[in-house]
Tab-separated table of N, CA, C and O in Angstrom:
chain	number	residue	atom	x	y	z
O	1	UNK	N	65.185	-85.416	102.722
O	1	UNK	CA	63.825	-85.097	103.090
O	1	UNK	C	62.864	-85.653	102.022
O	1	UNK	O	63.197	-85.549	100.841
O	2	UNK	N	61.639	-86.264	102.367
O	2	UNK	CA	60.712	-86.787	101.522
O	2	UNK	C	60.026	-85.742	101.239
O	2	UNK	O	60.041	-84.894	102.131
O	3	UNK	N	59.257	-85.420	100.061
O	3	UNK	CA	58.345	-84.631	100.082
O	3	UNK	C	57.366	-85.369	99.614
O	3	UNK	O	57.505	-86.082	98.619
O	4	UNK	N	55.880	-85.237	100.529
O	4	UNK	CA	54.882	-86.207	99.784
O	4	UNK	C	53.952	-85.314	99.163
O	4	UNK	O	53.592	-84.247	99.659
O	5	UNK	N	53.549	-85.804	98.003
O	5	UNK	CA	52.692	-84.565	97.331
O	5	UNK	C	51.302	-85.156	97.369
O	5	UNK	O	51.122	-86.371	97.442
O	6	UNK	N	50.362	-84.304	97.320
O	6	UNK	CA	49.057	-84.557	96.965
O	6	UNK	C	48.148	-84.837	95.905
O	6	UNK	O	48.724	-84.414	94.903
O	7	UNK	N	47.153	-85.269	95.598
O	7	UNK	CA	46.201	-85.497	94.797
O	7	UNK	C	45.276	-84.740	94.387
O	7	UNK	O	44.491	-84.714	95.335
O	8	UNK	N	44.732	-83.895	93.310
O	8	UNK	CA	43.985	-83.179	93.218
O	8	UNK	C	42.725	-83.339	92.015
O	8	UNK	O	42.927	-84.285	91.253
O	9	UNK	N	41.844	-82.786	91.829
O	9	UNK	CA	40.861	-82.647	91.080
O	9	UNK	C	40.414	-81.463	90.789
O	9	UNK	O	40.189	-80.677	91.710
O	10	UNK	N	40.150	-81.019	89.181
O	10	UNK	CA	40.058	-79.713	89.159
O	10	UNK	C	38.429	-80.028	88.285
O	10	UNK	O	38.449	-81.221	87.983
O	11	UNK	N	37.422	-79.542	87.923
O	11	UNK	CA	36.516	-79.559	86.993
O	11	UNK	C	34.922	-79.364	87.765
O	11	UNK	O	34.871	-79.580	88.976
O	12	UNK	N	33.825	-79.012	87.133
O	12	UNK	CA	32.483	-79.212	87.783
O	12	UNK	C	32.117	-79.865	88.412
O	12	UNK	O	32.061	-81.072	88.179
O	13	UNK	N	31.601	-79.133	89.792
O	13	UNK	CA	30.834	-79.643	90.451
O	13	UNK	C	30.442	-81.584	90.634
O	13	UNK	O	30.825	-82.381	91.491
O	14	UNK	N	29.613	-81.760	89.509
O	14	UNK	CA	29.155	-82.673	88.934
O	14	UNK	C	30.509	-84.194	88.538
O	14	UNK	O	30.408	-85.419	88.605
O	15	UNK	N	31.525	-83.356	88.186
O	15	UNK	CA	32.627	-84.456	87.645
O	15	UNK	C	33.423	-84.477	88.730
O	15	UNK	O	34.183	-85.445	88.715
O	16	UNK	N	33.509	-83.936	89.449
O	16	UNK	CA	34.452	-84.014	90.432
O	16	UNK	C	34.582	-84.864	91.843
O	16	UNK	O	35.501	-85.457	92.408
O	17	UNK	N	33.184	-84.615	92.117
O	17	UNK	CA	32.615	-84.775	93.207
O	17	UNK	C	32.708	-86.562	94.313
O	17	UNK	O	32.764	-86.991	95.466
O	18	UNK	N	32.665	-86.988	92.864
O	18	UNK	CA	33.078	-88.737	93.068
O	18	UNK	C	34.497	-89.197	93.274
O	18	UNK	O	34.649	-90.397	93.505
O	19	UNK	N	35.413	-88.526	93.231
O	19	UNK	CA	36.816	-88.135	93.680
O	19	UNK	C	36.874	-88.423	94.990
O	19	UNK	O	37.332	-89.485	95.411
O	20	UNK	N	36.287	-87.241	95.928
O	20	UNK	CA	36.259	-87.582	97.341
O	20	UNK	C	36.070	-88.885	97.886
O	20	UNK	O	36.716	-89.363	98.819
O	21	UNK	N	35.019	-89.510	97.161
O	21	UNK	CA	34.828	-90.897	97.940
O	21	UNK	C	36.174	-91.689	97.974
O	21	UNK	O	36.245	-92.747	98.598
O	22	UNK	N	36.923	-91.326	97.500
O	22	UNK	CA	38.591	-92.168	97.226
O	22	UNK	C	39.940	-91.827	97.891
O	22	UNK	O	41.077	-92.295	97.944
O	23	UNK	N	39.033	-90.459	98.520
O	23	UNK	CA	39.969	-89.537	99.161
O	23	UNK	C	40.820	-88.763	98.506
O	23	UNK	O	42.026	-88.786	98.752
O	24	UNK	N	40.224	-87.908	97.499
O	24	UNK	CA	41.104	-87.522	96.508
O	24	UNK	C	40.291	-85.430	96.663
O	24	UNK	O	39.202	-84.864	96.566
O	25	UNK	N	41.456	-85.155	96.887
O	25	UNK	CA	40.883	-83.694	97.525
O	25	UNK	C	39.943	-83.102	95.992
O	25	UNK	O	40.274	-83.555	94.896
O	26	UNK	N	38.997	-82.261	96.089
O	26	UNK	CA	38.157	-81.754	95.212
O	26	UNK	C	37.971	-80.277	95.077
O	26	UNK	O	37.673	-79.584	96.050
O	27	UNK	N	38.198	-79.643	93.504
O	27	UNK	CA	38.054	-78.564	93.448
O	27	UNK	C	37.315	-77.824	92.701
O	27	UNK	O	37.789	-76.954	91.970
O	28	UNK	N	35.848	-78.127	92.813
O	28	UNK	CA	34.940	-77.464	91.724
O	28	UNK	C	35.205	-75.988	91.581
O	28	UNK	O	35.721	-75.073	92.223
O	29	UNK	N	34.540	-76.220	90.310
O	29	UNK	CA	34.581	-74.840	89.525
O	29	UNK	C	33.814	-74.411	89.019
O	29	UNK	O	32.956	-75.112	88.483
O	30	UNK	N	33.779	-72.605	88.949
O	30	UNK	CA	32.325	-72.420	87.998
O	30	UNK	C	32.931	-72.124	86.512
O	30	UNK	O	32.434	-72.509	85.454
O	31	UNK	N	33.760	-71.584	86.627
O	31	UNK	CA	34.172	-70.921	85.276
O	31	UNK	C	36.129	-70.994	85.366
O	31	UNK	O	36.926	-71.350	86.233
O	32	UNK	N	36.243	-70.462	84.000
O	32	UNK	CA	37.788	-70.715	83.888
O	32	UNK	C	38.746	-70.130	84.359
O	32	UNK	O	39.896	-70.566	84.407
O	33	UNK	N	38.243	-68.775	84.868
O	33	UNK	CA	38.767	-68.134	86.136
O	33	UNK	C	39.118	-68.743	87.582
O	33	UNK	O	40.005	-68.326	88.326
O	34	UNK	N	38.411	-69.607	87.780
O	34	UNK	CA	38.283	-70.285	88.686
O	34	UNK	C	39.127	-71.498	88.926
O	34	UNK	O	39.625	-71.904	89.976
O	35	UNK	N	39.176	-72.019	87.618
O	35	UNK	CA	39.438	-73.458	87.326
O	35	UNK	C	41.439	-72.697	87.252
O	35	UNK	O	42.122	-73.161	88.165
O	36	UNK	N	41.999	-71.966	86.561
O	36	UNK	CA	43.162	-71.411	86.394
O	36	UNK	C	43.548	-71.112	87.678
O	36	UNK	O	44.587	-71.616	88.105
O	37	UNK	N	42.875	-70.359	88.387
O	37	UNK	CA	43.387	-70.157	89.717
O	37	UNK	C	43.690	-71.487	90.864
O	37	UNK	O	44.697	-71.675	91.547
O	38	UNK	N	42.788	-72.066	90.806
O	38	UNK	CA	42.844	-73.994	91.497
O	38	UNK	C	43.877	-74.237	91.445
O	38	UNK	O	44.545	-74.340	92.474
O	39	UNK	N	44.618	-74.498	89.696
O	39	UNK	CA	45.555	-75.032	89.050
O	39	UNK	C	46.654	-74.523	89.612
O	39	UNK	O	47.636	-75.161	89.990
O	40	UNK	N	46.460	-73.219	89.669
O	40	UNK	CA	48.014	-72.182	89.713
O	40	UNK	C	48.023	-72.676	91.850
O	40	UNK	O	48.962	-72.934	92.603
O	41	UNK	N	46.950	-72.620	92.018
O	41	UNK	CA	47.333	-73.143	94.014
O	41	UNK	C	47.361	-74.064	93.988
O	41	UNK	O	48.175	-74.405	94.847
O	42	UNK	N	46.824	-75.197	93.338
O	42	UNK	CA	47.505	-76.642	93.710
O	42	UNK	C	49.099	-76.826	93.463
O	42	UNK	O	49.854	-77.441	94.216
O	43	UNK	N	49.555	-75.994	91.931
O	43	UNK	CA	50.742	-76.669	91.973
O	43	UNK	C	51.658	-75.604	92.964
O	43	UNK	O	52.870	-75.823	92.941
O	44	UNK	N	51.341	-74.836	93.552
O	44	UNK	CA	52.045	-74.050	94.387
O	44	UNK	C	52.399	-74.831	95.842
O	44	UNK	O	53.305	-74.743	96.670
O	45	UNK	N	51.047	-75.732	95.673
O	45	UNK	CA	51.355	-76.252	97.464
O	45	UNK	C	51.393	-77.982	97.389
O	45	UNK	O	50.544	-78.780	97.786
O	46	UNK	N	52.275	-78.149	96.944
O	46	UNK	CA	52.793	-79.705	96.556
O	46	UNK	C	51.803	-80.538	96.285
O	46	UNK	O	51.409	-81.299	97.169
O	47	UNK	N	51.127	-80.543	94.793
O	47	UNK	CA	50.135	-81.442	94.484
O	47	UNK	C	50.799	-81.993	93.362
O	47	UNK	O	50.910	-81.312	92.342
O	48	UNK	N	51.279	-83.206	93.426
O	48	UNK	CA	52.213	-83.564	92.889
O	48	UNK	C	51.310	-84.352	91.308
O	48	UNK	O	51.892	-84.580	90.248
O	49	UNK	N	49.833	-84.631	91.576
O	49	UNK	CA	49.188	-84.867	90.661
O	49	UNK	C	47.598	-83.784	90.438
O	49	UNK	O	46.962	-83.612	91.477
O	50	UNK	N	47.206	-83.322	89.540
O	50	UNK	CA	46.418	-82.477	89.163
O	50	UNK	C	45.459	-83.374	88.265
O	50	UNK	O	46.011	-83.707	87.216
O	51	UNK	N	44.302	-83.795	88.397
O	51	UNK	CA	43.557	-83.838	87.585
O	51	UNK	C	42.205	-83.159	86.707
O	51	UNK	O	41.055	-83.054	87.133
O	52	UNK	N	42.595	-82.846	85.701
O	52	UNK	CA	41.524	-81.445	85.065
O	52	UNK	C	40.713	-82.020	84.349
O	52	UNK	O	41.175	-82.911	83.636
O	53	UNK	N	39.134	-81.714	84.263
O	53	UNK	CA	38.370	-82.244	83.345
O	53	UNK	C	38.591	-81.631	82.296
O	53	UNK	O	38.567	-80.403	82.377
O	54	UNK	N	38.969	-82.457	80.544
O	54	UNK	CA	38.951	-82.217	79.564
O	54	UNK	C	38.190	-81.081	79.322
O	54	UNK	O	38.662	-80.404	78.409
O	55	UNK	N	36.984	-80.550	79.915
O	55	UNK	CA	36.236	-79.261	79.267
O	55	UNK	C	37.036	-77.869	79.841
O	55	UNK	O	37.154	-76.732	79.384
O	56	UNK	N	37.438	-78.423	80.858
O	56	UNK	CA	38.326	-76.654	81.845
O	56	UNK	C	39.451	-76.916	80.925
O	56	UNK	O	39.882	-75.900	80.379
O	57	UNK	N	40.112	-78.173	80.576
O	57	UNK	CA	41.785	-77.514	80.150
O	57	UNK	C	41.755	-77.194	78.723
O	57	UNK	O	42.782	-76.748	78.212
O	58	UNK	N	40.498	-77.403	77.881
O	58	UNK	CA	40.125	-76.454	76.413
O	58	UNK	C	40.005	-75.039	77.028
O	58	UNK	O	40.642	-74.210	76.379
O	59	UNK	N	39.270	-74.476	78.254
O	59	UNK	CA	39.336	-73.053	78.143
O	59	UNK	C	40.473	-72.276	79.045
O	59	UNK	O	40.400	-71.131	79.492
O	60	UNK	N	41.558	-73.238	79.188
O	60	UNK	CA	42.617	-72.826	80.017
O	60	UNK	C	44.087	-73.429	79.799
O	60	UNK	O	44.956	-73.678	80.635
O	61	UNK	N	44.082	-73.642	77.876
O	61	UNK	CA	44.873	-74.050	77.896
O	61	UNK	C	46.510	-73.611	77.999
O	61	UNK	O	47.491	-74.258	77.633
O	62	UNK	N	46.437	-72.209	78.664
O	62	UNK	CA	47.829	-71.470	78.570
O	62	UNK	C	48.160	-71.803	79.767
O	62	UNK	O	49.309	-71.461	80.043
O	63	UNK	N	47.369	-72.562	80.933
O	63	UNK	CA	47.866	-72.602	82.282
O	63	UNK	C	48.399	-74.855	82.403
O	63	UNK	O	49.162	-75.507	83.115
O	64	UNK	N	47.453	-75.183	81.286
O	64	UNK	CA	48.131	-76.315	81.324
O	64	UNK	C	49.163	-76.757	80.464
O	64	UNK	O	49.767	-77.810	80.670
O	65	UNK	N	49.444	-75.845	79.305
O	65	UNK	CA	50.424	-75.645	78.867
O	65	UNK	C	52.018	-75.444	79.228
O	65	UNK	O	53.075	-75.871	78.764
O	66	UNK	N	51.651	-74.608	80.252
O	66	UNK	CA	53.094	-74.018	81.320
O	66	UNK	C	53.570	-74.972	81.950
O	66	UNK	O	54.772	-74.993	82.215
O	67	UNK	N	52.638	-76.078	82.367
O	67	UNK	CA	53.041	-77.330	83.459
O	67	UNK	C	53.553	-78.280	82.840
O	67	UNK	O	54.241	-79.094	83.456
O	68	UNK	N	53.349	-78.392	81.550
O	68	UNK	CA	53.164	-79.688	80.394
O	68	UNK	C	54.735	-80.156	80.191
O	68	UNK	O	55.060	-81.253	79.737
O	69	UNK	N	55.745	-79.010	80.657
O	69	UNK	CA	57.298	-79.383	80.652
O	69	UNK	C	57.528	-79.528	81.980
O	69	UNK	O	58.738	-79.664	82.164
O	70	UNK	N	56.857	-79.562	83.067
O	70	UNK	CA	57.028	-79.688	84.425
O	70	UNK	C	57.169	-81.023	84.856
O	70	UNK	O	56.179	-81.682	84.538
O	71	UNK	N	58.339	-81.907	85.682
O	71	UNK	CA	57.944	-82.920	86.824
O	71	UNK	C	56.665	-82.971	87.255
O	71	UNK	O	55.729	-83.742	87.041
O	72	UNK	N	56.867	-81.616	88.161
O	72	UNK	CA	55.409	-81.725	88.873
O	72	UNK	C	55.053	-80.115	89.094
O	72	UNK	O	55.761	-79.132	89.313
O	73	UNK	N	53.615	-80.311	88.934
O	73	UNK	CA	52.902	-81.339	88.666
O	73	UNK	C	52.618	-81.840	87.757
O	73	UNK	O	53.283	-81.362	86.838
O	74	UNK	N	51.843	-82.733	87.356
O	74	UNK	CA	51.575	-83.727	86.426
O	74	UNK	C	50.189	-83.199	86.450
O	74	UNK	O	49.449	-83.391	87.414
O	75	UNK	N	49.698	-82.285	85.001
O	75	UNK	CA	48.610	-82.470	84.807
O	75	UNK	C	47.833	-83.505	84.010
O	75	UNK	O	48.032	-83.864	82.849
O	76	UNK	N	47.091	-83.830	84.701
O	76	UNK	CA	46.030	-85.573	83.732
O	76	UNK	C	45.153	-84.590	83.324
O	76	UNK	O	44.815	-83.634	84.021
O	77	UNK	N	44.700	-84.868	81.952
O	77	UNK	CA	43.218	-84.503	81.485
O	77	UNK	C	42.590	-85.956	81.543
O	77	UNK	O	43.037	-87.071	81.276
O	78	UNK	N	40.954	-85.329	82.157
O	78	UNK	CA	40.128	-86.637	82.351
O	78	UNK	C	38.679	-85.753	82.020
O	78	UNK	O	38.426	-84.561	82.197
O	79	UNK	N	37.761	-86.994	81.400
O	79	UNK	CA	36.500	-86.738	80.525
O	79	UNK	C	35.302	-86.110	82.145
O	79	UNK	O	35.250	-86.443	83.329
O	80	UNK	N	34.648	-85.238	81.398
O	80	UNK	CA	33.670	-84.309	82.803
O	80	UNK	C	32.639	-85.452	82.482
O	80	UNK	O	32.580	-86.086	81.428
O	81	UNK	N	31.853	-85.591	83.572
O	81	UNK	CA	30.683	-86.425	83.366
O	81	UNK	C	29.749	-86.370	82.066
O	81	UNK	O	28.835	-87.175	81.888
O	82	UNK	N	29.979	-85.631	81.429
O	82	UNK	CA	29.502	-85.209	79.948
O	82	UNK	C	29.841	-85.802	78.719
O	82	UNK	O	29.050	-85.876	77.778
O	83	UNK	N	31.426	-86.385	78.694
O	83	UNK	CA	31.669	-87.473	77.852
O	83	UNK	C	32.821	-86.663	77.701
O	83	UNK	O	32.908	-85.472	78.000
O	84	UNK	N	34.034	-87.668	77.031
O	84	UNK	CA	34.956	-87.033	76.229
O	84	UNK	C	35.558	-86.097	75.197
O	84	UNK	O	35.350	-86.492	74.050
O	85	UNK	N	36.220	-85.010	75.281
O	85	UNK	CA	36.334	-83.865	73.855
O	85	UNK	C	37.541	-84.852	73.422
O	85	UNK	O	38.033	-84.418	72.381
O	86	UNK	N	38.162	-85.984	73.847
O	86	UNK	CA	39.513	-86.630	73.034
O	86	UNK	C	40.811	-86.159	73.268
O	86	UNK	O	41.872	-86.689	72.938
O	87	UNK	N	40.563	-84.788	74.057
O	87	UNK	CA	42.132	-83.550	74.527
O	87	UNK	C	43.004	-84.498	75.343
O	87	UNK	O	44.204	-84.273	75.190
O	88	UNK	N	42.658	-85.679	76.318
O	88	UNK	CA	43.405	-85.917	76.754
O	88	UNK	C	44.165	-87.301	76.439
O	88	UNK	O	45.161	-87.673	77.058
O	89	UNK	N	43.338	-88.259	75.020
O	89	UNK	CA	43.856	-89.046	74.666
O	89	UNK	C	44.750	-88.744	73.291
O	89	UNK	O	45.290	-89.655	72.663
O	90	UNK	N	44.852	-87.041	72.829
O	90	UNK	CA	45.308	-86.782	72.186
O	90	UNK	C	47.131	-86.233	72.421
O	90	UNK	O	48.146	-86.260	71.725
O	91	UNK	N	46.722	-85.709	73.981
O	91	UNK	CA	48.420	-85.860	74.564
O	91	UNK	C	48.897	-86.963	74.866
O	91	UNK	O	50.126	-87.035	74.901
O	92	UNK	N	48.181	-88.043	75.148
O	92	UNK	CA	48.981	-89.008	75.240
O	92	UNK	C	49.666	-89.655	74.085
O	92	UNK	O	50.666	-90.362	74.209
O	93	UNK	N	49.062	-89.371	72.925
O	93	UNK	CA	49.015	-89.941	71.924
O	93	UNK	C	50.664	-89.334	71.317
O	93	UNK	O	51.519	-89.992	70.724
O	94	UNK	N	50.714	-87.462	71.830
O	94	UNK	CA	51.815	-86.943	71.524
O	94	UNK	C	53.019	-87.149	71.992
O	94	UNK	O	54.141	-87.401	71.552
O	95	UNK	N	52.257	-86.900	73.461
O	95	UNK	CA	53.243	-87.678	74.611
O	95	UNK	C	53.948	-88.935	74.202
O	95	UNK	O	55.064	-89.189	74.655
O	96	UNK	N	53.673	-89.293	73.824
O	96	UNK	CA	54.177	-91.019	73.022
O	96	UNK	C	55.113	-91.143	72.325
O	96	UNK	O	56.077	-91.898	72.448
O	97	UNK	N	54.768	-90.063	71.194
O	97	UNK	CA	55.053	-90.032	69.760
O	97	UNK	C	56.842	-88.983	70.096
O	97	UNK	O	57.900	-89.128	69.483
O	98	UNK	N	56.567	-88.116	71.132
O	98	UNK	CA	57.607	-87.180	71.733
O	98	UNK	C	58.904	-88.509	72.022
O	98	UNK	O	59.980	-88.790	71.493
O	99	UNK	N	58.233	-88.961	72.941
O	99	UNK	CA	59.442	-90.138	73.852
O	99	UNK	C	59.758	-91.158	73.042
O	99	UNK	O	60.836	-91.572	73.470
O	100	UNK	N	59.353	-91.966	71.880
O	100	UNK	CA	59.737	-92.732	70.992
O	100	UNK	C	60.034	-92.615	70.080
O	100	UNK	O	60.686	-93.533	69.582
O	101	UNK	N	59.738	-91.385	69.266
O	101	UNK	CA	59.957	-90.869	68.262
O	101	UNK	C	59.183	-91.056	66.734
O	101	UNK	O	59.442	-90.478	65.678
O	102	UNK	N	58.041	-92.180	67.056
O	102	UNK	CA	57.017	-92.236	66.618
O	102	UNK	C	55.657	-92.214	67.211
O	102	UNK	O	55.567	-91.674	68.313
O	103	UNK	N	54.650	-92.674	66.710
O	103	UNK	CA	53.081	-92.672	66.821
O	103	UNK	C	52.892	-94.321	67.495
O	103	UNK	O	51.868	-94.731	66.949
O	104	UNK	N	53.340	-95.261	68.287
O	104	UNK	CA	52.790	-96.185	68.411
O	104	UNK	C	51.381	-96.755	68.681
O	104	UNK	O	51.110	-97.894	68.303
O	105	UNK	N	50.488	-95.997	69.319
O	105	UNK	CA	49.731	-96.332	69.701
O	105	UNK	C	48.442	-95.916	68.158
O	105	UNK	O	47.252	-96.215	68.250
């Protein structure tokens, strides 16, 4: 059996919103209550990719934490229309450093 998973977007209003035009389902948020709960139903109903704006996964980082050893989903941190906090070029950076056993980048 295939399972096809979905695409998601988690963050404000404002950052999110340009997603849809790509066909990429959208899940604004007001607050981190909000944004945790998204997270916890997307990966419940096969969203095989999650994307969180860098400002929600600073105030929610115990829920992207839990996923961070997961297949799936795959949470991406990506910058809110506001600019970058660096959170998500800083896992990659770990992410890296985990699988090679150094810092390459």
């Amino acid at each position: 059996m295939i399972v096809m998973y979905k695409i998601g977007v988690v963050g404000d209003k404002d950052s999110v919103l340009a997603f849809k035009a790509i066909g990429i389902e959208v899940f604004p948020v007001f607050n981190e209550d909000e944004a945790r709960k998204a997270v916890d139903k997307m990966a419940a109903n096969n969203y095989g990719v999650i994307f969180l704006t860098e400002e929600y996964a600073a105030k929610i980082p115990d829920t992207v934490e839990r996923y961070n050893n997961e297949i799936v989903p795959a949470v991406i941190l990506i910058p809110s229309n506001r600019g970058s906090l660096n959170i998500g070029i800083e896992r990659i950076h770990a992410n890296v450093e985990k699988a090679v056993g150094v810092n390459i980048l």
